[in-house]
Coordinates of C-alpha atoms in Angstrom, one line a residue:
M385 CA 4.8 -92.3 -70.5
P386 CA 8.1 -93.5 -71.3
Q387 CA 8.7 -97.1 -71.2
T388 CA 12.5 -99.0 -69.7
T389 CA 13.4 -102.5 -69.6
G390 CA 13.8 -104.1 -66.5
P391 CA 17.2 -105.8 -65.5
S392 CA 16.1 -109.0 -65.0
C393 CA 12.9 -109.7 -66.7
G394 CA 12.8 -107.7 -69.7
A395 CA 9.5 -106.4 -68.5
P396 CA 8.7 -103.0 -69.2
F397 CA 8.1 -100.5 -66.2
I398 CA 7.2 -96.9 -66.2
S399 CA 10.3 -94.8 -65.1
Q400 CA 8.9 -92.7 -62.4
T401 CA 11.5 -89.7 -63.4
A402 CA 11.7 -89.8 -66.7
K403 CA 9.2 -86.9 -68.2
P404 CA 6.0 -87.9 -70.2
T405 CA 6.5 -86.9 -74.2
V406 CA 3.3 -88.2 -75.3
T407 CA -0.1 -87.9 -73.6
C408 CA -3.0 -89.6 -75.5
L409 CA -6.1 -88.6 -74.7
P410 CA -9.9 -90.6 -75.3
C411 CA -11.6 -88.5 -77.6
T412 CA -14.9 -88.6 -79.3
L413 CA -14.7 -86.4 -82.6
S414 CA -18.5 -86.3 -83.6
D415 CA -19.0 -84.4 -79.8
P416 CA -18.8 -80.6 -80.1
T417 CA -16.3 -80.3 -77.4
L418 CA -14.9 -84.0 -78.3
G419 CA -16.1 -86.1 -75.4
I420 CA -13.5 -84.6 -73.0
S421 CA -14.0 -82.2 -69.8
S422 CA -14.0 -78.5 -70.0
E423 CA -10.9 -78.3 -68.3
T424 CA -8.5 -80.3 -70.9
Y425 CA -10.6 -78.4 -73.5
I426 CA -9.5 -74.6 -72.9
H427 CA -6.0 -76.2 -71.7
L428 CA -5.4 -77.2 -75.6
A429 CA -7.6 -74.2 -77.1
S430 CA -4.4 -72.4 -75.7
S431 CA -1.8 -74.3 -75.4
T432 CA -1.8 -76.2 -78.7
T433 CA 0.6 -75.2 -81.0
V434 CA -0.1 -77.5 -84.3
I435 CA -2.7 -79.7 -85.4
I436 CA -1.8 -82.6 -87.8
H437 CA -5.4 -84.1 -88.3
A438 CA -4.4 -87.3 -90.3
A439 CA -7.5 -90.0 -88.9
W440 CA -9.9 -91.1 -91.5
A441 CA -11.8 -94.4 -92.6
V442 CA -9.6 -95.9 -95.6
N443 CA -12.8 -97.4 -96.5
F444 CA -13.6 -97.5 -100.5
T445 CA -16.9 -99.7 -100.0
A446 CA -18.4 -97.0 -97.6
R447 CA -21.3 -94.5 -99.1
L448 CA -20.4 -90.8 -98.4
R449 CA -22.9 -90.6 -95.8
S450 CA -21.2 -93.0 -93.1
F451 CA -18.1 -91.0 -93.0
E452 CA -21.0 -87.6 -91.7
K453 CA -21.1 -88.3 -88.2
D454 CA -17.4 -89.1 -87.0
H455 CA -15.0 -87.5 -89.9
I456 CA -16.8 -84.6 -91.6
A457 CA -18.1 -83.1 -88.4
G458 CA -15.6 -84.3 -86.5
L459 CA -13.0 -82.1 -88.7
S460 CA -15.4 -79.0 -88.0
H461 CA -15.4 -80.1 -84.0
L462 CA -11.6 -79.7 -84.5
L463 CA -11.7 -76.6 -86.6
R464 CA -13.5 -74.7 -84.0
L465 CA -11.1 -76.1 -81.4
S466 CA -8.6 -74.1 -83.5
H467 CA -10.0 -70.8 -83.2
A468 CA -12.1 -71.6 -79.5
A469 CA -9.4 -69.4 -77.4
P470 CA -9.7 -65.8 -77.8
K471 CA -6.3 -64.7 -76.1
R472 CA -3.6 -66.6 -78.0
A473 CA 0.1 -64.9 -79.2
E474 CA 0.1 -67.2 -82.3
P475 CA -2.4 -69.1 -84.0
I476 CA -2.6 -72.8 -84.0
R477 CA -1.3 -73.9 -87.2
F478 CA -4.0 -76.5 -88.5
L479 CA -3.4 -79.3 -91.3
F480 CA -5.9 -81.2 -93.1
L481 CA -4.6 -84.3 -94.3
S482 CA -6.6 -85.5 -97.5
S483 CA -6.3 -87.3 -100.8
T484 CA -5.3 -86.6 -104.5
A485 CA -8.9 -89.0 -104.7
S486 CA -10.6 -86.1 -104.0
V487 CA -9.7 -84.6 -107.3
T488 CA -8.3 -88.0 -109.5
N489 CA -11.6 -87.0 -111.5
T490 CA -10.2 -83.8 -113.0
P491 CA -10.8 -83.5 -116.9
A492 CA -7.5 -84.2 -118.4
T493 CA -7.4 -80.7 -119.5
N494 CA -6.6 -79.1 -116.9
Y495 CA -3.5 -80.9 -116.2
P496 CA -1.6 -80.8 -113.7
I497 CA -4.4 -80.7 -110.9
P498 CA -3.3 -77.3 -109.2
E499 CA -2.9 -77.2 -105.5
R500 CA -6.8 -75.2 -104.7
V501 CA -9.3 -76.2 -103.6
S502 CA -12.0 -77.7 -105.9
S503 CA -15.5 -76.3 -106.3
N504 CA -16.8 -79.1 -108.2
P505 CA -17.8 -82.4 -106.7
E506 CA -17.6 -84.1 -109.9
E507 CA -14.1 -83.7 -109.8
A508 CA -13.3 -86.4 -106.3
S509 CA -13.3 -89.9 -107.8
P510 CA -16.6 -92.2 -107.3
L511 CA -15.7 -94.0 -104.0
G512 CA -17.5 -92.4 -100.9
Y513 CA -14.1 -91.7 -99.4
S514 CA -13.0 -89.8 -102.2
R515 CA -16.0 -87.4 -101.6
S516 CA -15.7 -87.7 -98.2
K517 CA -12.0 -86.0 -98.8
W518 CA -13.6 -83.4 -101.6
V519 CA -16.8 -82.1 -98.8
A520 CA -13.7 -82.2 -96.2
E521 CA -11.6 -79.8 -98.3
N522 CA -14.2 -77.3 -98.9
I523 CA -15.5 -77.2 -95.1
C524 CA -11.5 -75.8 -94.6
N525 CA -12.1 -73.4 -97.2
A526 CA -15.2 -72.4 -95.9
F527 CA -13.4 -72.0 -92.4
H528 CA -11.0 -70.3 -93.9
S529 CA -12.8 -67.9 -95.2
R530 CA -15.2 -67.4 -92.3
A531 CA -12.3 -66.4 -90.4
Y532 CA -10.8 -64.1 -92.7
S533 CA -14.1 -62.5 -93.0
K534 CA -14.9 -62.3 -89.5
I535 CA -11.3 -60.3 -88.6
S536 CA -12.2 -58.2 -91.2
Q537 CA -15.1 -56.8 -90.6
N538 CA -14.4 -57.1 -86.7
Q539 CA -18.0 -58.5 -86.0
D540 CA -19.6 -58.1 -82.9
E541 CA -19.6 -60.9 -79.8
D542 CA -23.2 -62.2 -81.1
N543 CA -21.7 -63.1 -84.6
E544 CA -18.9 -64.0 -83.0
S545 CA -20.7 -66.8 -80.9
H546 CA -23.0 -67.6 -84.2
T547 CA -19.7 -68.7 -86.1
N548 CA -17.9 -70.5 -83.4
I549 CA -14.7 -68.2 -83.9
K550 CA -13.2 -66.4 -81.3
S551 CA -9.8 -65.9 -82.0
N552 CA -8.7 -62.5 -83.2
H553 CA -5.8 -64.4 -85.5
S554 CA -6.1 -64.9 -89.1
P555 CA -6.8 -68.8 -89.6
N556 CA -3.6 -70.6 -89.9
L557 CA -4.9 -73.5 -91.7
A558 CA -3.9 -75.7 -94.8
I559 CA -5.0 -78.6 -96.8
L560 CA -1.7 -81.3 -98.2
R561 CA -3.2 -83.8 -100.4
I562 CA -1.6 -87.1 -99.9
G563 CA -1.1 -88.8 -103.0
Q564 CA -0.2 -92.6 -102.7
L565 CA 2.1 -93.7 -99.9
T566 CA 4.4 -96.8 -100.2
S567 CA 6.8 -98.5 -97.4
D568 CA 10.0 -96.6 -95.9
T569 CA 12.8 -95.8 -97.6
S570 CA 15.0 -98.4 -95.3
A571 CA 13.4 -101.8 -94.2
G572 CA 10.2 -101.8 -97.3
I573 CA 7.6 -102.3 -94.2
W574 CA 3.6 -101.3 -96.0
N575 CA 0.8 -101.5 -94.6
M576 CA -0.7 -105.0 -96.0
S577 CA -4.7 -103.4 -95.9
E578 CA -4.2 -101.1 -98.5
A579 CA -4.6 -101.6 -102.2
W580 CA -1.6 -102.3 -104.0
P581 CA 0.3 -104.6 -101.0
L582 CA -3.0 -106.5 -101.1
M583 CA -2.8 -107.0 -104.9
L584 CA 1.0 -107.9 -105.0
S585 CA 0.4 -110.7 -101.9
T586 CA -1.6 -112.3 -104.4
A587 CA 1.5 -113.1 -106.4
P588 CA 2.8 -116.0 -104.2
I589 CA -0.8 -117.6 -104.3
L590 CA -1.6 -117.1 -108.0
H591 CA 1.7 -117.1 -109.3
A592 CA 0.1 -114.2 -111.3
L593 CA -0.2 -110.6 -111.0
P594 CA -2.2 -108.2 -114.0
N595 CA -0.5 -106.3 -116.6
L596 CA -0.7 -102.7 -116.0
K597 CA 2.0 -101.5 -118.7
T598 CA 3.3 -98.3 -117.8
Q599 CA 0.8 -97.5 -114.4
A600 CA 3.6 -95.3 -112.9
L601 CA 4.7 -96.2 -110.0
D602 CA 4.0 -92.6 -107.9
W603 CA 4.2 -94.1 -105.2
L604 CA 5.9 -91.9 -101.9
P605 CA 8.0 -93.4 -99.3
V606 CA 5.6 -92.8 -96.0
D607 CA 8.6 -91.7 -94.0
I608 CA 9.2 -88.8 -96.7
A609 CA 5.7 -88.1 -96.7
A610 CA 5.4 -87.4 -92.7
Q611 CA 9.0 -85.4 -93.2
A612 CA 7.7 -83.3 -95.7
V613 CA 4.1 -82.8 -93.9
L614 CA 6.3 -81.8 -90.9
Q615 CA 8.6 -79.3 -93.2
T616 CA 4.9 -78.1 -93.9
A617 CA 3.8 -77.6 -90.5
E618 CA 7.2 -75.4 -89.7
S619 CA 6.8 -73.1 -92.6
M620 CA 3.5 -72.5 -91.6
K621 CA 5.3 -69.8 -88.8
T622 CA 6.2 -67.4 -91.4
H623 CA 3.4 -68.3 -94.2
N624 CA 0.3 -67.5 -92.0
G625 CA -2.0 -69.3 -94.3
G626 CA -2.1 -67.7 -97.2
V627 CA -3.9 -64.5 -98.1
G628 CA -7.7 -64.0 -97.1
G629 CA -9.4 -63.8 -100.9
A630 CA -7.1 -66.5 -102.1
G631 CA -8.6 -69.6 -100.4
C632 CA -7.2 -72.5 -98.0
P633 CA -3.7 -73.2 -98.6
V634 CA -3.5 -76.4 -100.9
F635 CA 0.0 -78.7 -100.8
H636 CA 0.6 -81.6 -103.1
I637 CA 2.4 -84.2 -101.2
L638 CA 2.5 -86.6 -103.4
N639 CA 5.8 -88.4 -106.1
P640 CA 5.5 -86.4 -109.4
C641 CA 7.6 -89.2 -111.0
T642 CA 6.3 -90.9 -113.8
A643 CA 9.0 -93.4 -113.5
P644 CA 8.8 -96.9 -112.7
T645 CA 6.2 -98.3 -114.2
W646 CA 4.5 -101.3 -113.0
S647 CA 6.5 -103.3 -115.7
D648 CA 9.8 -102.0 -114.1
L649 CA 7.9 -104.2 -111.0
L650 CA 6.8 -106.8 -112.5
K651 CA 10.6 -107.4 -113.8
C652 CA 12.2 -106.8 -110.1
I653 CA 9.7 -109.0 -108.6
R654 CA 10.9 -112.3 -111.5
K655 CA 14.4 -111.9 -110.1
E656 CA 14.4 -111.7 -106.3
S657 CA 12.0 -114.4 -106.9
P658 CA 12.5 -116.3 -110.0
S659 CA 10.9 -119.8 -108.2
L660 CA 7.4 -117.7 -108.6
D661 CA 6.9 -118.9 -111.8
L662 CA 5.0 -115.3 -112.5
E663 CA 2.8 -114.8 -114.9
V664 CA 1.3 -111.5 -116.5
L665 CA -2.5 -111.9 -117.4
A666 CA -4.3 -109.4 -118.7
P667 CA -6.4 -107.5 -115.8
R668 CA -9.6 -109.2 -116.7
E669 CA -7.9 -112.3 -116.6
W670 CA -5.9 -111.8 -113.2
L671 CA -9.3 -111.1 -111.9
R672 CA -11.1 -113.8 -113.0
R673 CA -8.5 -116.1 -111.5
L674 CA -8.9 -114.1 -108.0
E675 CA -12.3 -114.1 -108.0
E676 CA -12.3 -118.0 -109.1
F677 CA -9.8 -119.1 -106.5
E678 CA -12.0 -121.2 -103.4
G679 CA -9.5 -120.2 -100.4
E680 CA -9.5 -116.6 -98.9
L681 CA -7.5 -114.4 -100.0
P682 CA -8.2 -110.5 -98.5
A683 CA -7.6 -109.0 -102.1
K684 CA -10.6 -110.4 -103.2
K685 CA -12.8 -107.2 -101.2
L686 CA -11.3 -104.6 -103.5
V687 CA -12.3 -107.2 -106.8
G688 CA -15.0 -104.3 -107.3
L689 CA -12.4 -101.7 -107.0
W690 CA -10.2 -103.0 -109.7
K691 CA -12.8 -103.8 -112.0
G692 CA -13.9 -100.2 -112.2
A693 CA -9.9 -99.3 -112.5
F694 CA -8.4 -101.4 -114.3
A695 CA -11.0 -103.8 -116.7
E696 CA -14.7 -102.7 -117.1
G697 CA -15.3 -100.8 -120.2
K698 CA -11.7 -100.9 -121.3
D699 CA -10.1 -102.8 -123.8
D700 CA -6.3 -104.7 -123.2
G701 CA -4.8 -102.2 -125.4
E702 CA -6.3 -99.2 -123.6
E703 CA -4.8 -96.7 -121.5
S704 CA -6.0 -93.4 -119.8
P705 CA -4.0 -90.4 -119.3
P706 CA -1.5 -90.6 -116.4
I707 CA -2.9 -88.1 -114.1
S708 CA -0.5 -85.2 -113.0
F709 CA -0.2 -82.8 -109.9
D710 CA 1.0 -79.7 -109.7
V711 CA 3.8 -79.3 -106.7
T712 CA 5.1 -76.1 -106.8
R713 CA 3.6 -74.8 -103.9
S714 CA 4.4 -77.7 -101.6
K715 CA 8.8 -77.2 -103.0
E716 CA 8.9 -73.9 -102.3
V717 CA 8.2 -75.0 -98.1
S718 CA 9.1 -78.4 -98.0
A719 CA 12.9 -79.4 -98.6
M720 CA 12.0 -83.3 -98.5
M721 CA 9.5 -83.0 -101.7
R722 CA 12.3 -81.2 -103.9
D723 CA 14.5 -83.5 -103.1
V724 CA 12.0 -86.0 -104.2
G725 CA 13.1 -89.0 -106.6
P726 CA 11.9 -92.1 -108.3
L727 CA 12.4 -95.1 -107.1
D728 CA 14.9 -97.1 -107.5
E729 CA 15.4 -100.8 -108.5
G730 CA 16.9 -101.0 -104.7
F731 CA 13.4 -99.7 -102.7
L732 CA 11.5 -101.6 -105.3
G733 CA 13.3 -105.0 -104.0
R734 CA 12.8 -104.1 -100.4
M735 CA 9.7 -103.6 -100.5
W736 CA 8.5 -106.6 -102.5
R737 CA 10.8 -108.7 -100.2
W738 CA 8.5 -107.5 -97.3
V739 CA 5.2 -108.0 -99.3
E740 CA 6.5 -111.2 -100.1
M741 CA 7.0 -112.4 -96.7
Q742 CA 3.7 -111.2 -95.2
S743 CA 1.9 -113.4 -97.7
M744 CA 3.6 -116.6 -97.5
R745 CA 3.2 -116.0 -93.5
E746 CA -0.5 -115.4 -93.7
V747 CA -0.5 -118.8 -95.7
D748 CA 1.6 -120.3 -93.2
G749 CA -0.7 -119.7 -90.8
K750 CA -4.0 -121.2 -92.5
L751 CA -2.0 -123.7 -92.8
E752 CA -1.2 -124.9 -89.9
G753 CA -4.2 -124.3 -88.6
R754 CA -6.2 -126.6 -91.2
S755 CA -3.8 -128.5 -90.0
N756 CA -5.0 -128.8 -86.4

């Protein structure tokens, strides 16, 4: 329910006349019927217009198996919900938000990475998170193909029960591979539990950052990404889930620009925070300094990830070829994707000031705790 503010004490209260704009339904995705009542399930199946499935644990240390119960099975259960109602004027539009990590191991000879489902599990990065997204994409693709097959063959009731697909509509299903997101365009607010802000947050403490040289800041502001997702969902009103034989449609929601680079960000940080006296170290040296730091740093939990990405088995001068993604299809349906451009200096400054402020607050909080 919408909340308003009381006239005297500033305490929130529920308006008796306001209509609810958001209804929260506690559920259990691992349950085939989502852990909700049959009445609620039937209501959702018959009245929902769009499902945007974005809930997934971003855990870079978990194995593939740990994603099976709640995430991989949960996706399957939501897909079944989207086709559970036999009589609907229009099919539910279902958007699964995947990750570019599901295909970042694609050989460079296949760049730009196409907007289609990968059939090779080796194309996912070796992390359990990435592999879980590859599996999820293939579940979507299999559901898409099975639904089209059911419609074209006009299966009987027994087969419908077996496949859990009761709708007589073609599937309106799409996979959106999301690239690296960054802070919003206005305030620079970024989720400080993500890898890049965790790395940047070490600068005020270690007074150093790694030299990632020409690493592209192909980051997409989160508010632009959100608009691109909504525009893709809107386009699915007329672009109904692709053609049966072509597989489940895939859209890349990312920043295709290869500028600015990490070196440009380091210049910005030095300009914004000259008192840091920032050192730029070889990745191995920066990782050594991070590991040897005696205090608590949240960034330490990603040392293993960064060793694999930037240090192990690589000479200081060695650089991998930049990954590129095809964005033709996403630009066709999203004005935001057509207009996305490189991050400018103003954006980098706002983002860095937010990260620095959050990092210093954490340091001050720990120092205060020790003094007490």
